[in-house]
Amino acid sequence: MAEEVFTVAEKRPVRPGMTISRSAGLGSGKVTWFSMAAGTSISRESYDSTAIYLGAAGCGELIIGSEPRTEKLLPGGIIIIPGGTLCGMECSSDFIYTEIITEKEIKMTDMLKPGEAASLKDLISYEEGSIANLDVAHNDKMKFVLMAFDEGTGLSPHRAPGDAIVTALEGKAVIGYEGKDYTVEAGQSFRFAKNGLHSVTADGRFKMSLLLVLG
């Protein structure tokens, strides 16, 4: 993927009557973009390891457990499903989301309860004159982190040890990547290749997520 600002909806647009998946091509990790047309569904199934679902556009309903209950997944939302848990998906309107299947079990923040939906931007707060970090979920193959930048803060140019996708959750920032600048706003994403030189400069207050896949 060339350097560009994008949305998941642009990468995997909805097609009438269809459910479609597309690999995000993020390292060797199992990161997949899904689009579901209104009225479609995915039957309940379980994975041996943890699954992470991130809402991108529209609204979907996860049907969770052997005695099923429903959790709504909205844009900017997250639901983590433990391994061995039955989970399906239904939607009454068009719905787009990201699925992350981990190869190993993860450690996750105590601020999230397995199988319950949460808003990513509400999990982390701004700290005066600072950059705040919150590890949402991680193992030795992947890391999903939230960051909140107070006005006037930023990350100096650096390189990451794996492929990564940054998604803006609130506000606006300038991403510097290999000598070029790109502006990202809430709902937009940017991909870094492994060892790509990049920086982040907040334009006012800014919140983002970072998905880093190692290997």
mmCIF file with all atom_site columns, C-alpha atoms in Angstrom:
data_model
loop_
_atom_site.group_PDB
_atom_site.id
_atom_site.type_symbol
_atom_site.label_atom_id
_atom_site.label_alt_id
_atom_site.label_comp_id
_atom_site.label_asym_id
_atom_site.label_entity_id
_atom_site.label_seq_id
_atom_site.pdbx_PDB_ins_code
_atom_site.Cartn_x
_atom_site.Cartn_y
_atom_site.Cartn_z
_atom_site.occupancy
_atom_site.B_iso_or_equiv
_atom_site.pdbx_formal_charge
_atom_site.auth_seq_id
_atom_site.auth_comp_id
_atom_site.auth_asym_id
_atom_site.auth_atom_id
_atom_site.pdbx_PDB_model_num
ATOM 1   C CA . MET A 1 1   ? 0.000   0.000   0.000  1.00 0.00 ? 1   MET A CA 1
ATOM 2   C CA . ALA A 1 2   ? 1.406   3.417   -0.942 1.00 0.00 ? 2   ALA A CA 1
ATOM 3   C CA . GLU A 1 3   ? 1.562   6.125   1.700  1.00 0.00 ? 3   GLU A CA 1
ATOM 4   C CA . GLU A 1 4   ? -1.876  7.726   1.840  1.00 0.00 ? 4   GLU A CA 1
ATOM 5   C CA . VAL A 1 5   ? -4.612  8.919   4.143  1.00 0.00 ? 5   VAL A CA 1
ATOM 6   C CA . PHE A 1 6   ? -7.603  6.571   3.893  1.00 0.00 ? 6   PHE A CA 1
ATOM 7   C CA . THR A 1 7   ? -10.715 5.263   5.592  1.00 0.00 ? 7   THR A CA 1
ATOM 8   C CA . VAL A 1 8   ? -11.643 1.603   5.986  1.00 0.00 ? 8   VAL A CA 1
ATOM 9   C CA . ALA A 1 9   ? -14.880 2.382   4.118  1.00 0.00 ? 9   ALA A CA 1
ATOM 10  C CA . GLU A 1 10  ? -12.810 3.437   1.089  1.00 0.00 ? 10  GLU A CA 1
ATOM 11  C CA . LYS A 1 11  ? -10.718 0.273   1.227  1.00 0.00 ? 11  LYS A CA 1
ATOM 12  C CA . ARG A 1 12  ? -13.697 -2.057  1.621  1.00 0.00 ? 12  ARG A CA 1
ATOM 13  C CA . PRO A 1 13  ? -16.889 -0.335  0.355  1.00 0.00 ? 13  PRO A CA 1
ATOM 14  C CA . VAL A 1 14  ? -20.295 -1.951  0.842  1.00 0.00 ? 14  VAL A CA 1
ATOM 15  C CA . ARG A 1 15  ? -21.886 -3.888  -2.038 1.00 0.00 ? 15  ARG A CA 1
ATOM 16  C CA . PRO A 1 16  ? -25.684 -4.485  -1.989 1.00 0.00 ? 16  PRO A CA 1
ATOM 17  C CA . GLY A 1 17  ? -26.646 -7.865  -0.527 1.00 0.00 ? 17  GLY A CA 1
ATOM 18  C CA . MET A 1 18  ? -23.037 -8.899  0.167  1.00 0.00 ? 18  MET A CA 1
ATOM 19  C CA . THR A 1 19  ? -20.668 -9.482  3.042  1.00 0.00 ? 19  THR A CA 1
ATOM 20  C CA . ILE A 1 20  ? -17.093 -8.953  1.814  1.00 0.00 ? 20  ILE A CA 1
ATOM 21  C CA . SER A 1 21  ? -13.715 -9.259  3.525  1.00 0.00 ? 21  SER A CA 1
ATOM 22  C CA . ARG A 1 22  ? -10.298 -7.952  2.507  1.00 0.00 ? 22  ARG A CA 1
ATOM 23  C CA . SER A 1 23  ? -6.914  -8.455  4.160  1.00 0.00 ? 23  SER A CA 1
ATOM 24  C CA . ALA A 1 24  ? -5.375  -5.236  5.429  1.00 0.00 ? 24  ALA A CA 1
ATOM 25  C CA . GLY A 1 25  ? -1.969  -6.610  4.400  1.00 0.00 ? 25  GLY A CA 1
ATOM 26  C CA . LEU A 1 26  ? -0.500  -5.692  7.762  1.00 0.00 ? 26  LEU A CA 1
ATOM 27  C CA . GLY A 1 27  ? 2.626   -7.815  8.197  1.00 0.00 ? 27  GLY A CA 1
ATOM 28  C CA . SER A 1 28  ? 1.837   -11.467 8.774  1.00 0.00 ? 28  SER A CA 1
ATOM 29  C CA . GLY A 1 29  ? -0.995  -10.565 11.149 1.00 0.00 ? 29  GLY A CA 1
ATOM 30  C CA . LYS A 1 30  ? -4.601  -11.579 10.552 1.00 0.00 ? 30  LYS A CA 1
ATOM 31  C CA . VAL A 1 31  ? -6.087  -8.103  10.190 1.00 0.00 ? 31  VAL A CA 1
ATOM 32  C CA . THR A 1 32  ? -9.151  -8.012  7.933  1.00 0.00 ? 32  THR A CA 1
ATOM 33  C CA . TRP A 1 33  ? -11.509 -5.285  6.763  1.00 0.00 ? 33  TRP A CA 1
ATOM 34  C CA . PHE A 1 34  ? -15.176 -6.306  6.451  1.00 0.00 ? 34  PHE A CA 1
ATOM 35  C CA . SER A 1 35  ? -18.152 -4.636  4.774  1.00 0.00 ? 35  SER A CA 1
ATOM 36  C CA . MET A 1 36  ? -21.700 -5.863  5.351  1.00 0.00 ? 36  MET A CA 1
ATOM 37  C CA . ALA A 1 37  ? -24.706 -4.641  3.399  1.00 0.00 ? 37  ALA A CA 1
ATOM 38  C CA . ALA A 1 38  ? -27.891 -3.879  5.317  1.00 0.00 ? 38  ALA A CA 1
ATOM 39  C CA . GLY A 1 39  ? -29.765 -7.042  6.194  1.00 0.00 ? 39  GLY A CA 1
ATOM 40  C CA . THR A 1 40  ? -26.798 -9.396  5.897  1.00 0.00 ? 40  THR A CA 1
ATOM 41  C CA . SER A 1 41  ? -25.324 -11.485 8.697  1.00 0.00 ? 41  SER A CA 1
ATOM 42  C CA . ILE A 1 42  ? -22.396 -13.712 9.666  1.00 0.00 ? 42  ILE A CA 1
ATOM 43  C CA . SER A 1 43  ? -23.235 -16.948 11.498 1.00 0.00 ? 43  SER A CA 1
ATOM 44  C CA . ARG A 1 44  ? -21.883 -17.453 14.986 1.00 0.00 ? 44  ARG A CA 1
ATOM 45  C CA . GLU A 1 45  ? -18.494 -19.144 15.176 1.00 0.00 ? 45  GLU A CA 1
ATOM 46  C CA . SER A 1 46  ? -15.562 -19.167 17.567 1.00 0.00 ? 46  SER A CA 1
ATOM 47  C CA . TYR A 1 47  ? -11.815 -18.716 17.241 1.00 0.00 ? 47  TYR A CA 1
ATOM 48  C CA . ASP A 1 48  ? -9.234  -20.516 19.367 1.00 0.00 ? 48  ASP A CA 1
ATOM 49  C CA . SER A 1 49  ? -7.631  -17.193 20.320 1.00 0.00 ? 49  SER A CA 1
ATOM 50  C CA . THR A 1 50  ? -8.801  -13.649 21.004 1.00 0.00 ? 50  THR A CA 1
ATOM 51  C CA . ALA A 1 51  ? -10.647 -11.620 18.364 1.00 0.00 ? 51  ALA A CA 1
ATOM 52  C CA . ILE A 1 52  ? -10.740 -7.815  18.386 1.00 0.00 ? 52  ILE A CA 1
ATOM 53  C CA . TYR A 1 53  ? -13.460 -5.903  16.513 1.00 0.00 ? 53  TYR A CA 1
ATOM 54  C CA . LEU A 1 54  ? -13.160 -2.184  15.669 1.00 0.00 ? 54  LEU A CA 1
ATOM 55  C CA . GLY A 1 55  ? -16.143 -0.279  14.273 1.00 0.00 ? 55  GLY A CA 1
ATOM 56  C CA . ALA A 1 56  ? -15.401 1.902   11.219 1.00 0.00 ? 56  ALA A CA 1
ATOM 57  C CA . ALA A 1 57  ? -18.763 2.986   9.749  1.00 0.00 ? 57  ALA A CA 1
ATOM 58  C CA . GLY A 1 58  ? -22.429 2.256   10.383 1.00 0.00 ? 58  GLY A CA 1
ATOM 59  C CA . CYS A 1 59  ? -23.666 0.024   13.181 1.00 0.00 ? 59  CYS A CA 1
ATOM 60  C CA . GLY A 1 60  ? -23.422 -3.730  13.658 1.00 0.00 ? 60  GLY A CA 1
ATOM 61  C CA . GLU A 1 61  ? -24.682 -6.093  16.325 1.00 0.00 ? 61  GLU A CA 1
ATOM 62  C CA . LEU A 1 62  ? -22.435 -8.832  17.674 1.00 0.00 ? 62  LEU A CA 1
ATOM 63  C CA . ILE A 1 63  ? -24.321 -11.912 18.854 1.00 0.00 ? 63  ILE A CA 1
ATOM 64  C CA . ILE A 1 64  ? -22.130 -13.272 21.641 1.00 0.00 ? 64  ILE A CA 1
ATOM 65  C CA . GLY A 1 65  ? -22.062 -16.487 23.664 1.00 0.00 ? 65  GLY A CA 1
ATOM 66  C CA . SER A 1 66  ? -23.794 -19.863 23.788 1.00 0.00 ? 66  SER A CA 1
ATOM 67  C CA . GLU A 1 67  ? -26.747 -18.146 25.447 1.00 0.00 ? 67  GLU A CA 1
ATOM 68  C CA . PRO A 1 68  ? -26.559 -15.247 23.024 1.00 0.00 ? 68  PRO A CA 1
ATOM 69  C CA . ARG A 1 69  ? -26.666 -11.615 23.962 1.00 0.00 ? 69  ARG A CA 1
ATOM 70  C CA . THR A 1 70  ? -26.248 -8.592  21.699 1.00 0.00 ? 70  THR A CA 1
ATOM 71  C CA . GLU A 1 71  ? -23.648 -5.814  21.757 1.00 0.00 ? 71  GLU A CA 1
ATOM 72  C CA . LYS A 1 72  ? -23.748 -2.892  19.326 1.00 0.00 ? 72  LYS A CA 1
ATOM 73  C CA . LEU A 1 73  ? -20.484 -1.867  17.646 1.00 0.00 ? 73  LEU A CA 1
ATOM 74  C CA . LEU A 1 74  ? -20.338 1.759   16.484 1.00 0.00 ? 74  LEU A CA 1
ATOM 75  C CA . PRO A 1 75  ? -17.678 3.782   14.636 1.00 0.00 ? 75  PRO A CA 1
ATOM 76  C CA . GLY A 1 76  ? -14.688 4.299   16.927 1.00 0.00 ? 76  GLY A CA 1
ATOM 77  C CA . GLY A 1 77  ? -15.852 1.423   19.141 1.00 0.00 ? 77  GLY A CA 1
ATOM 78  C CA . ILE A 1 78  ? -14.121 -1.768  20.246 1.00 0.00 ? 78  ILE A CA 1
ATOM 79  C CA . ILE A 1 79  ? -15.244 -5.206  21.418 1.00 0.00 ? 79  ILE A CA 1
ATOM 80  C CA . ILE A 1 80  ? -12.779 -7.932  22.456 1.00 0.00 ? 80  ILE A CA 1
ATOM 81  C CA . ILE A 1 81  ? -14.042 -11.519 22.235 1.00 0.00 ? 81  ILE A CA 1
ATOM 82  C CA . PRO A 1 82  ? -12.092 -14.187 24.197 1.00 0.00 ? 82  PRO A CA 1
ATOM 83  C CA . GLY A 1 83  ? -11.003 -17.353 22.435 1.00 0.00 ? 83  GLY A CA 1
ATOM 84  C CA . GLY A 1 84  ? -13.586 -20.137 22.387 1.00 0.00 ? 84  GLY A CA 1
ATOM 85  C CA . THR A 1 85  ? -16.538 -17.710 22.547 1.00 0.00 ? 85  THR A CA 1
ATOM 86  C CA . LEU A 1 86  ? -19.271 -18.018 19.926 1.00 0.00 ? 86  LEU A CA 1
ATOM 87  C CA . CYS A 1 87  ? -19.777 -14.751 18.073 1.00 0.00 ? 87  CYS A CA 1
ATOM 88  C CA . GLY A 1 88  ? -21.785 -13.721 15.006 1.00 0.00 ? 88  GLY A CA 1
ATOM 89  C CA . MET A 1 89  ? -22.682 -10.448 13.338 1.00 0.00 ? 89  MET A CA 1
ATOM 90  C CA . GLU A 1 90  ? -25.934 -8.866  12.122 1.00 0.00 ? 90  GLU A CA 1
ATOM 91  C CA . CYS A 1 91  ? -26.688 -5.438  10.700 1.00 0.00 ? 91  CYS A CA 1
ATOM 92  C CA . SER A 1 92  ? -29.886 -3.607  9.806  1.00 0.00 ? 92  SER A CA 1
ATOM 93  C CA . SER A 1 93  ? -27.899 -0.876  8.006  1.00 0.00 ? 93  SER A CA 1
ATOM 94  C CA . ASP A 1 94  ? -24.617 -0.915  6.081  1.00 0.00 ? 94  ASP A CA 1
ATOM 95  C CA . PHE A 1 95  ? -21.708 -1.745  8.405  1.00 0.00 ? 95  PHE A CA 1
ATOM 96  C CA . ILE A 1 96  ? -17.916 -1.662  8.043  1.00 0.00 ? 96  ILE A CA 1
ATOM 97  C CA . TYR A 1 97  ? -15.411 -2.898  10.608 1.00 0.00 ? 97  TYR A CA 1
ATOM 98  C CA . THR A 1 98  ? -11.948 -4.306  11.220 1.00 0.00 ? 98  THR A CA 1
ATOM 99  C CA . GLU A 1 99  ? -11.352 -7.801  12.628 1.00 0.00 ? 99  GLU A CA 1
ATOM 100 C CA . ILE A 1 100 ? -8.044  -8.675  14.311 1.00 0.00 ? 100 ILE A CA 1
ATOM 101 C CA . ILE A 1 101 ? -7.409  -12.346 15.068 1.00 0.00 ? 101 ILE A CA 1
ATOM 102 C CA . THR A 1 102 ? -4.426  -12.856 17.328 1.00 0.00 ? 102 THR A CA 1
ATOM 103 C CA . GLU A 1 103 ? -2.196  -15.910 17.058 1.00 0.00 ? 103 GLU A CA 1
ATOM 104 C CA . LYS A 1 104 ? -1.703  -15.943 20.821 1.00 0.00 ? 104 LYS A CA 1
ATOM 105 C CA . GLU A 1 105 ? -3.739  -14.875 23.803 1.00 0.00 ? 105 GLU A CA 1
ATOM 106 C CA . ILE A 1 106 ? -3.480  -11.206 24.698 1.00 0.00 ? 106 ILE A CA 1
ATOM 107 C CA . LYS A 1 107 ? -3.146  -9.091  27.790 1.00 0.00 ? 107 LYS A CA 1
ATOM 108 C CA . MET A 1 108 ? -5.755  -6.338  27.875 1.00 0.00 ? 108 MET A CA 1
ATOM 109 C CA . THR A 1 109 ? -6.415  -3.245  29.941 1.00 0.00 ? 109 THR A CA 1
ATOM 110 C CA . ASP A 1 110 ? -8.651  -3.574  32.983 1.00 0.00 ? 110 ASP A CA 1
ATOM 111 C CA . MET A 1 111 ? -10.668 -0.669  31.575 1.00 0.00 ? 111 MET A CA 1
ATOM 112 C CA . LEU A 1 112 ? -12.268 -3.082  29.075 1.00 0.00 ? 112 LEU A CA 1
ATOM 113 C CA . LYS A 1 113 ? -14.488 -6.029  29.919 1.00 0.00 ? 113 LYS A CA 1
ATOM 114 C CA . PRO A 1 114 ? -14.380 -8.973  27.490 1.00 0.00 ? 114 PRO A CA 1
ATOM 115 C CA . GLY A 1 115 ? -17.418 -9.037  25.223 1.00 0.00 ? 115 GLY A CA 1
ATOM 116 C CA . GLU A 1 116 ? -18.576 -5.517  26.098 1.00 0.00 ? 116 GLU A CA 1
ATOM 117 C CA . ALA A 1 117 ? -18.491 -2.568  23.699 1.00 0.00 ? 117 ALA A CA 1
ATOM 118 C CA . ALA A 1 118 ? -16.572 0.613   24.514 1.00 0.00 ? 118 ALA A CA 1
ATOM 119 C CA . SER A 1 119 ? -15.746 3.886   22.773 1.00 0.00 ? 119 SER A CA 1
ATOM 120 C CA . LEU A 1 120 ? -12.010 4.104   22.115 1.00 0.00 ? 120 LEU A CA 1
ATOM 121 C CA . LYS A 1 121 ? -11.707 7.873   22.502 1.00 0.00 ? 121 LYS A CA 1
ATOM 122 C CA . ASP A 1 122 ? -13.449 7.735   25.887 1.00 0.00 ? 122 ASP A CA 1
ATOM 123 C CA . LEU A 1 123 ? -10.935 5.252   27.312 1.00 0.00 ? 123 LEU A CA 1
ATOM 124 C CA . ILE A 1 124 ? -8.091  7.780   27.402 1.00 0.00 ? 124 ILE A CA 1
ATOM 125 C CA . SER A 1 125 ? -7.957  11.364  28.696 1.00 0.00 ? 125 SER A CA 1
ATOM 126 C CA . TYR A 1 126 ? -5.827  14.359  27.825 1.00 0.00 ? 126 TYR A CA 1
ATOM 127 C CA . GLU A 1 127 ? -3.060  15.318  30.228 1.00 0.00 ? 127 GLU A CA 1
ATOM 128 C CA . GLU A 1 128 ? -1.875  18.922  30.336 1.00 0.00 ? 128 GLU A CA 1
ATOM 129 C CA . GLY A 1 129 ? 1.213   19.533  28.210 1.00 0.00 ? 129 GLY A CA 1
ATOM 130 C CA . SER A 1 130 ? 1.679   15.793  27.739 1.00 0.00 ? 130 SER A CA 1
ATOM 131 C CA . ILE A 1 131 ? 1.181   12.751  25.541 1.00 0.00 ? 131 ILE A CA 1
ATOM 132 C CA . ALA A 1 132 ? -0.804  10.008  27.282 1.00 0.00 ? 132 ALA A CA 1
ATOM 133 C CA . ASN A 1 133 ? -0.544  6.318   26.265 1.00 0.00 ? 133 ASN A CA 1
ATOM 134 C CA . LEU A 1 134 ? -2.870  3.412   27.084 1.00 0.00 ? 134 LEU A CA 1
ATOM 135 C CA . ASP A 1 135 ? -2.063  -0.181  26.115 1.00 0.00 ? 135 ASP A CA 1
ATOM 136 C CA . VAL A 1 136 ? -5.456  -1.640  25.198 1.00 0.00 ? 136 VAL A CA 1
ATOM 137 C CA . ALA A 1 137 ? -4.289  -5.122  24.164 1.00 0.00 ? 137 ALA A CA 1
ATOM 138 C CA . HIS A 1 138 ? -0.940  -6.729  23.396 1.00 0.00 ? 138 HIS A CA 1
ATOM 139 C CA . ASN A 1 139 ? 1.106   -9.883  23.050 1.00 0.00 ? 139 ASN A CA 1
ATOM 140 C CA . ASP A 1 140 ? 4.481   -10.579 21.435 1.00 0.00 ? 140 ASP A CA 1
ATOM 141 C CA . LYS A 1 141 ? 2.956   -10.396 17.916 1.00 0.00 ? 141 LYS A CA 1
ATOM 142 C CA . MET A 1 142 ? 0.768   -7.286  18.113 1.00 0.00 ? 142 MET A CA 1
ATOM 143 C CA . LYS A 1 143 ? 0.063   -4.172  20.102 1.00 0.00 ? 143 LYS A CA 1
ATOM 144 C CA . PHE A 1 144 ? -3.043  -1.971  20.110 1.00 0.00 ? 144 PHE A CA 1
ATOM 145 C CA . VAL A 1 145 ? -2.480  1.376   21.837 1.00 0.00 ? 145 VAL A CA 1
ATOM 146 C CA . LEU A 1 146 ? -4.404  4.615   22.392 1.00 0.00 ? 146 LEU A CA 1
ATOM 147 C CA . MET A 1 147 ? -2.654  7.978   22.529 1.00 0.00 ? 147 MET A CA 1
ATOM 148 C CA . ALA A 1 148 ? -3.924  11.427  23.550 1.00 0.00 ? 148 ALA A CA 1
ATOM 149 C CA . PHE A 1 149 ? -1.854  14.463  22.543 1.00 0.00 ? 149 PHE A CA 1
ATOM 150 C CA . ASP A 1 150 ? -2.375  17.745  24.327 1.00 0.00 ? 150 ASP A CA 1
ATOM 151 C CA . GLU A 1 151 ? -2.128  20.877  22.186 1.00 0.00 ? 151 GLU A CA 1
ATOM 152 C CA . GLY A 1 152 ? 1.451   21.627  21.149 1.00 0.00 ? 152 GLY A CA 1
ATOM 153 C CA . THR A 1 153 ? 2.752   18.075  21.637 1.00 0.00 ? 153 THR A CA 1
ATOM 154 C CA . GLY A 1 154 ? 4.002   15.472  19.190 1.00 0.00 ? 154 GLY A CA 1
ATOM 155 C CA . LEU A 1 155 ? 6.307   12.541  18.517 1.00 0.00 ? 155 LEU A CA 1
ATOM 156 C CA . SER A 1 156 ? 9.723   13.152  17.008 1.00 0.00 ? 156 SER A CA 1
ATOM 157 C CA . PRO A 1 157 ? 10.681  11.167  13.875 1.00 0.00 ? 157 PRO A CA 1
ATOM 158 C CA . HIS A 1 158 ? 11.233  7.499   14.727 1.00 0.00 ? 158 HIS A CA 1
ATOM 159 C CA . ARG A 1 159 ? 10.920  4.005   13.245 1.00 0.00 ? 159 ARG A CA 1
ATOM 160 C CA . ALA A 1 160 ? 8.645   1.141   14.355 1.00 0.00 ? 160 ALA A CA 1
ATOM 161 C CA . PRO A 1 161 ? 9.683   -2.539  14.415 1.00 0.00 ? 161 PRO A CA 1
ATOM 162 C CA . GLY A 1 162 ? 6.598   -3.678  12.463 1.00 0.00 ? 162 GLY A CA 1
ATOM 163 C CA . ASP A 1 163 ? 3.852   -2.617  10.073 1.00 0.00 ? 163 ASP A CA 1
ATOM 164 C CA . ALA A 1 164 ? 1.362   -0.243  11.682 1.00 0.00 ? 164 ALA A CA 1
ATOM 165 C CA . ILE A 1 165 ? -1.912  1.602   11.104 1.00 0.00 ? 165 ILE A CA 1
ATOM 166 C CA . VAL A 1 166 ? -2.717  4.848   12.926 1.00 0.00 ? 166 VAL A CA 1
ATOM 167 C CA . THR A 1 167 ? -6.388  5.895   13.105 1.00 0.00 ? 167 THR A CA 1
ATOM 168 C CA . ALA A 1 168 ? -7.449  9.375   14.198 1.00 0.00 ? 168 ALA A CA 1
ATOM 169 C CA . LEU A 1 169 ? -10.186 9.230   16.851 1.00 0.00 ? 169 LEU A CA 1
ATOM 170 C CA . GLU A 1 170 ? -10.598 12.904  17.736 1.00 0.00 ? 170 GLU A CA 1
ATOM 171 C CA . GLY A 1 171 ? -9.140  16.129  16.404 1.00 0.00 ? 171 GLY A CA 1
ATOM 172 C CA . LYS A 1 172 ? -6.477  16.525  13.740 1.00 0.00 ? 172 LYS A CA 1
ATOM 173 C CA . ALA A 1 173 ? -2.740  15.907  13.369 1.00 0.00 ? 173 ALA A CA 1
ATOM 174 C CA . VAL A 1 174 ? 0.052   16.027  10.815 1.00 0.00 ? 174 VAL A CA 1
ATOM 175 C CA . ILE A 1 175 ? 1.757   12.711  10.083 1.00 0.00 ? 175 ILE A CA 1
ATOM 176 C CA . GLY A 1 176 ? 5.292   13.035  8.796  1.00 0.00 ? 176 GLY A CA 1
ATOM 177 C CA . TYR A 1 177 ? 6.330   9.985   6.783  1.00 0.00 ? 177 TYR A CA 1
ATOM 178 C CA . GLU A 1 178 ? 9.601   9.575   4.910  1.00 0.00 ? 178 GLU A CA 1
ATOM 179 C CA . GLY A 1 179 ? 9.941   13.312  4.290  1.00 0.00 ? 179 GLY A CA 1
ATOM 180 C CA . LYS A 1 180 ? 6.303   14.098  3.396  1.00 0.00 ? 180 LYS A CA 1
ATOM 181 C CA . ASP A 1 181 ? 3.482   15.485  5.544  1.00 0.00 ? 181 ASP A CA 1
ATOM 182 C CA . TYR A 1 182 ? -0.085  14.142  5.627  1.00 0.00 ? 182 TYR A CA 1
ATOM 183 C CA . THR A 1 183 ? -3.027  15.547  7.593  1.00 0.00 ? 183 THR A CA 1
ATOM 184 C CA . VAL A 1 184 ? -5.355  13.057  9.304  1.00 0.00 ? 184 VAL A CA 1
ATOM 185 C CA . GLU A 1 185 ? -8.699  13.836  10.912 1.00 0.00 ? 185 GLU A CA 1
ATOM 186 C CA . ALA A 1 186 ? -11.118 11.767  13.008 1.00 0.00 ? 186 ALA A CA 1
ATOM 187 C CA . GLY A 1 187 ? -12.118 8.594   11.146 1.00 0.00 ? 187 GLY A CA 1
ATOM 188 C CA . GLN A 1 188 ? -9.107  8.630   8.821  1.00 0.00 ? 188 GLN A CA 1
ATOM 189 C CA . SER A 1 189 ? -6.150  6.242   8.952  1.00 0.00 ? 189 SER A CA 1
ATOM 190 C CA . PHE A 1 190 ? -2.535  6.106   7.787  1.00 0.00 ? 190 PHE A CA 1
ATOM 191 C CA . ARG A 1 191 ? -0.290  3.092   7.325  1.00 0.00 ? 191 ARG A CA 1
ATOM 192 C CA . PHE A 1 192 ? 3.415   2.867   8.191  1.00 0.00 ? 192 PHE A CA 1
ATOM 193 C CA . ALA A 1 193 ? 5.657   0.193   6.739  1.00 0.00 ? 193 ALA A CA 1
ATOM 194 C CA . LYS A 1 194 ? 8.109   -1.551  9.058  1.00 0.00 ? 194 LYS A CA 1
ATOM 195 C CA . ASN A 1 195 ? 11.032  0.791   9.817  1.00 0.00 ? 195 ASN A CA 1
ATOM 196 C CA . GLY A 1 196 ? 9.343   3.682   7.985  1.00 0.00 ? 196 GLY A CA 1
ATOM 197 C CA . LEU A 1 197 ? 10.493  7.012   9.442  1.00 0.00 ? 197 LEU A CA 1
ATOM 198 C CA . HIS A 1 198 ? 7.463   8.837   10.857 1.00 0.00 ? 198 HIS A CA 1
ATOM 199 C CA . SER A 1 199 ? 6.376   11.547  13.267 1.00 0.00 ? 199 SER A CA 1
ATOM 200 C CA . VAL A 1 200 ? 3.082   12.844  14.716 1.00 0.00 ? 200 VAL A CA 1
ATOM 201 C CA . THR A 1 201 ? 2.352   16.523  15.423 1.00 0.00 ? 201 THR A CA 1
ATOM 202 C CA . ALA A 1 202 ? -0.978  17.395  17.027 1.00 0.00 ? 202 ALA A CA 1
ATOM 203 C CA . ASP A 1 203 ? -2.998  20.269  15.521 1.00 0.00 ? 203 ASP A CA 1
ATOM 204 C CA . GLY A 1 204 ? -4.784  21.199  18.730 1.00 0.00 ? 204 GLY A CA 1
ATOM 205 C CA . ARG A 1 205 ? -5.769  18.286  20.939 1.00 0.00 ? 205 ARG A CA 1
ATOM 206 C CA . PHE A 1 206 ? -5.672  14.911  19.202 1.00 0.00 ? 206 PHE A CA 1
ATOM 207 C CA . LYS A 1 207 ? -6.488  11.277  19.998 1.00 0.00 ? 207 LYS A CA 1
ATOM 208 C CA . MET A 1 208 ? -5.501  8.249   17.938 1.00 0.00 ? 208 MET A CA 1
ATOM 209 C CA . SER A 1 209 ? -5.180  4.479   18.002 1.00 0.00 ? 209 SER A CA 1
ATOM 210 C CA . LEU A 1 210 ? -2.109  2.564   16.881 1.00 0.00 ? 210 LEU A CA 1
ATOM 211 C CA . LEU A 1 211 ? -2.222  -1.038  15.670 1.00 0.00 ? 211 LEU A CA 1
ATOM 212 C CA . LEU A 1 212 ? 1.302   -2.460  15.444 1.00 0.00 ? 212 LEU A CA 1
ATOM 213 C CA . VAL A 1 213 ? 1.874   -5.952  14.008 1.00 0.00 ? 213 VAL A CA 1
ATOM 214 C CA . LEU A 1 214 ? 5.270   -7.549  14.606 1.00 0.00 ? 214 LEU A CA 1
ATOM 215 C CA . GLY A 1 215 ? 6.826   -10.199 12.404 1.00 0.00 ? 215 GLY A CA 1
#
